[in-house]
Coordinates of C-alpha atoms in Angstrom, one line a residue:
M1 CA 86.3 118.4 67.3
S2 CA 89.3 120.0 69.1
E3 CA 92.8 119.5 67.8
L4 CA 94.8 116.7 69.3
V5 CA 98.5 117.6 69.8
L6 CA 101.0 115.0 71.0
T7 CA 104.2 116.5 72.5
T8 CA 107.4 114.6 72.6
F9 CA 111.2 115.4 72.7
D10 CA 112.8 117.0 69.6
W11 CA 115.6 114.4 69.7
V12 CA 116.8 111.5 71.9
P13 CA 120.0 109.4 71.6
D14 CA 120.0 106.2 69.6
L15 CA 119.4 103.8 72.5
P16 CA 115.9 104.8 73.5
R17 CA 114.6 105.4 70.0
G18 CA 111.6 103.3 69.2
Y19 CA 110.9 103.0 72.9
V20 CA 110.1 106.5 74.0
R21 CA 106.5 106.4 75.4
D22 CA 105.0 108.8 72.9
L23 CA 105.0 105.7 70.8
R24 CA 102.1 104.3 72.8
V25 CA 100.1 107.4 72.2
R26 CA 100.9 107.5 68.5
W27 CA 99.9 103.9 68.3
A28 CA 96.5 104.5 70.0
L29 CA 95.9 107.5 67.8
E30 CA 96.6 105.5 64.6
E31 CA 94.4 102.6 65.8
A32 CA 91.5 104.9 66.6
G33 CA 91.9 106.9 63.4
L34 CA 92.0 110.2 65.2
P35 CA 93.8 113.1 63.5
Y36 CA 96.6 114.7 65.4
R37 CA 99.8 116.6 65.0
V38 CA 103.2 116.2 66.8
A39 CA 104.9 119.0 68.7
S40 CA 108.3 118.8 70.4
V41 CA 110.2 120.2 73.3
P42 CA 114.0 120.2 73.8
F43 CA 115.6 117.0 75.1
G44 CA 118.4 118.9 76.8
E45 CA 117.1 122.1 78.3
R46 CA 113.7 121.5 79.9
E47 CA 112.0 124.8 80.6
A48 CA 109.2 125.9 82.9
A49 CA 106.6 125.5 80.1
H50 CA 107.6 121.8 79.8
F51 CA 107.1 121.2 83.6
A52 CA 103.8 123.0 83.5
H53 CA 102.5 120.2 81.3
Q54 CA 104.6 117.3 82.7
P55 CA 105.7 117.9 86.3
F56 CA 108.5 115.4 86.0
G57 CA 110.0 116.8 82.9
Q58 CA 109.2 113.7 80.8
V59 CA 107.2 113.0 77.7
P60 CA 104.6 112.6 76.3
W61 CA 101.7 114.8 77.0
L62 CA 98.6 115.3 74.9
T63 CA 96.6 118.5 74.5
D64 CA 92.9 118.2 73.5
G65 CA 91.7 121.7 73.1
D66 CA 92.3 123.4 76.5
L67 CA 92.8 120.1 78.2
S68 CA 96.4 118.9 78.8
I69 CA 97.0 115.3 79.9
F70 CA 100.3 113.7 81.0
E71 CA 101.2 110.0 81.7
S72 CA 100.6 107.6 78.9
G73 CA 98.1 105.6 80.9
A74 CA 95.9 108.6 81.5
I75 CA 96.3 109.7 77.8
L76 CA 95.2 106.3 76.5
L77 CA 92.2 106.2 78.8
H78 CA 91.2 109.6 77.5
L79 CA 91.6 108.5 73.9
G80 CA 89.7 105.3 74.5
A81 CA 86.8 107.2 75.9
K82 CA 87.0 109.7 73.1
S83 CA 87.0 107.3 70.2
G84 CA 85.5 104.1 71.6
A85 CA 87.7 102.0 69.2
L86 CA 90.0 100.8 71.9
L87 CA 87.9 100.9 75.1
P88 CA 84.7 98.8 75.0
A89 CA 81.5 100.4 76.1
E90 CA 80.0 97.2 77.6
P91 CA 80.7 97.5 81.4
R92 CA 82.3 94.0 81.9
E93 CA 84.6 94.3 79.0
R94 CA 85.5 97.9 79.8
S95 CA 86.4 96.9 83.4
A96 CA 88.5 94.0 82.1
T97 CA 90.3 96.3 79.7
V98 CA 91.1 98.8 82.5
E99 CA 92.2 96.0 84.8
W100 CA 94.7 94.7 82.2
L101 CA 95.9 98.2 81.5
F102 CA 96.9 98.7 85.1
A103 CA 98.3 95.1 85.3
A104 CA 100.7 96.1 82.4
L105 CA 101.8 99.2 84.2
N106 CA 101.7 98.1 87.9
S107 CA 102.4 94.3 87.8
V108 CA 104.6 93.8 84.8
E109 CA 106.3 97.2 84.0
M110 CA 107.3 97.7 87.6
A111 CA 109.4 94.5 87.2
S112 CA 110.6 95.0 83.6
L113 CA 111.7 98.6 83.9
P114 CA 114.3 98.2 86.7
W115 CA 115.4 95.0 85.1
S116 CA 116.1 96.9 81.8
I117 CA 117.8 99.8 83.6
L118 CA 120.3 97.3 85.0
I119 CA 121.0 96.1 81.5
F120 CA 121.3 99.6 80.2
S121 CA 123.7 100.3 83.1
N122 CA 125.8 97.2 82.3
V123 CA 125.4 95.8 85.8
P124 CA 127.0 92.3 85.9
K125 CA 124.5 89.5 86.0
D126 CA 126.1 87.7 88.9
T127 CA 125.3 90.5 91.4
P128 CA 122.6 90.2 94.0
A129 CA 120.7 93.2 92.5
W130 CA 120.5 91.6 89.1
E131 CA 119.5 88.2 90.5
R132 CA 116.7 89.7 92.6
L133 CA 115.2 91.7 89.8
D134 CA 115.6 88.9 87.3
E135 CA 113.7 86.6 89.6
F136 CA 111.0 89.2 90.1
L137 CA 110.5 89.7 86.4
N138 CA 110.5 86.0 85.6
A139 CA 107.8 85.5 88.3
R140 CA 105.6 88.1 86.6
L141 CA 106.2 86.6 83.2
G142 CA 105.5 83.1 84.5
H143 CA 102.1 84.2 85.6
L144 CA 101.4 86.0 82.3
E145 CA 102.5 83.2 80.0
P146 CA 99.5 80.9 80.5
V147 CA 97.1 83.8 80.2
L148 CA 98.5 84.8 76.8
A149 CA 98.8 81.1 75.7
E150 CA 95.0 80.9 75.8
R151 CA 93.9 84.1 74.0
E152 CA 94.7 86.4 71.1
W153 CA 94.3 89.6 73.1
L154 CA 93.9 90.4 76.8
T155 CA 90.2 90.9 76.3
E156 CA 87.7 90.1 73.6
S157 CA 89.3 92.5 71.1
F158 CA 92.5 94.5 70.7
S159 CA 92.4 97.4 73.2
I160 CA 94.5 100.0 75.0
A161 CA 95.4 97.3 77.4
D162 CA 97.2 95.4 74.6
I163 CA 99.1 98.5 73.5
F164 CA 100.5 98.8 77.0
M165 CA 101.2 95.1 77.7
S166 CA 102.8 94.5 74.3
D167 CA 104.9 97.7 74.6
V168 CA 106.1 96.7 78.1
L169 CA 107.0 93.2 76.9
R170 CA 108.6 94.6 73.8
L171 CA 111.4 96.1 75.9
V172 CA 112.0 92.8 77.7
D173 CA 112.1 91.1 74.3
R174 CA 114.7 93.6 73.1
F175 CA 117.1 92.0 75.6
D176 CA 116.0 88.4 74.9
G177 CA 114.0 88.3 78.1
L178 CA 111.1 86.4 76.5
A179 CA 113.2 83.5 75.3
S180 CA 111.5 81.1 77.8
Y181 CA 108.0 82.6 77.3
P182 CA 106.8 81.7 73.8
A183 CA 103.3 82.9 74.3
C184 CA 104.5 86.3 75.5
K185 CA 106.9 86.5 72.6
T186 CA 104.2 85.5 70.0
Y187 CA 101.8 88.1 71.6
V188 CA 104.4 90.8 71.0
T189 CA 105.0 89.7 67.5
R190 CA 101.2 89.7 66.8
A191 CA 100.7 93.2 68.3
T192 CA 103.7 94.8 66.5
A193 CA 102.6 93.4 63.2
R194 CA 99.6 95.7 63.3
P195 CA 99.7 98.5 60.7
A196 CA 99.1 101.1 63.3
F197 CA 102.1 100.0 65.3
K198 CA 104.3 100.0 62.2
K199 CA 103.3 103.5 61.3
A200 CA 103.7 104.8 64.9
Y201 CA 107.1 103.2 65.2
A202 CA 108.3 104.5 61.8
D203 CA 107.0 108.0 62.6
Q204 CA 108.8 108.1 65.9
M205 CA 112.1 107.0 64.4
A206 CA 111.8 109.5 61.6
H207 CA 111.0 112.3 64.0
F208 CA 114.1 111.8 66.0
A209 CA 116.3 111.1 63.0
A210 CA 115.2 114.4 61.5
A211 CA 117.0 116.2 64.3
D212 CA 120.3 114.4 64.0

């Protein structure tokens, strides 16, 4: 088996720690029981070699032998296919898992990320921009709430879709955005109680703290 190498930043400021997206990959690797090592690139000076792997200068990316994959969604689909632990082989369940993965990234995160950026930027909550994005996010959460109220995981068993959805919701919960959505909040609590998440989170925090 070829070596799996996860590349992330060598350091980030305190605010994004615990939320940098290499966490999603660490989590999946831990759930799947796949051995890997972590490499790092400078947070400040992003060189040509960085852009050769990640054209936007972001992290993470994963190398699997001579294959280099960027974007956390693509990485987790690769890992799911590689291990089988987080991506069902049965066609109907596999399709449902992929559907919910894209729902997390395209329907929920597209609302949660700009909402959180306004919070990070200290934009007043009585502005038209805030009100529009808050309404947009709450519409998405309102549709998701009854789904999560009826099931433990998005599909029959925990999958890469749950890694994405719970991580997207975790950022909203950081700013108390799930206060009116108890099923969503309980879902995040359930997902982040998993040993693989706890290890992935602790490892990311330790990685950045080591460079302080």
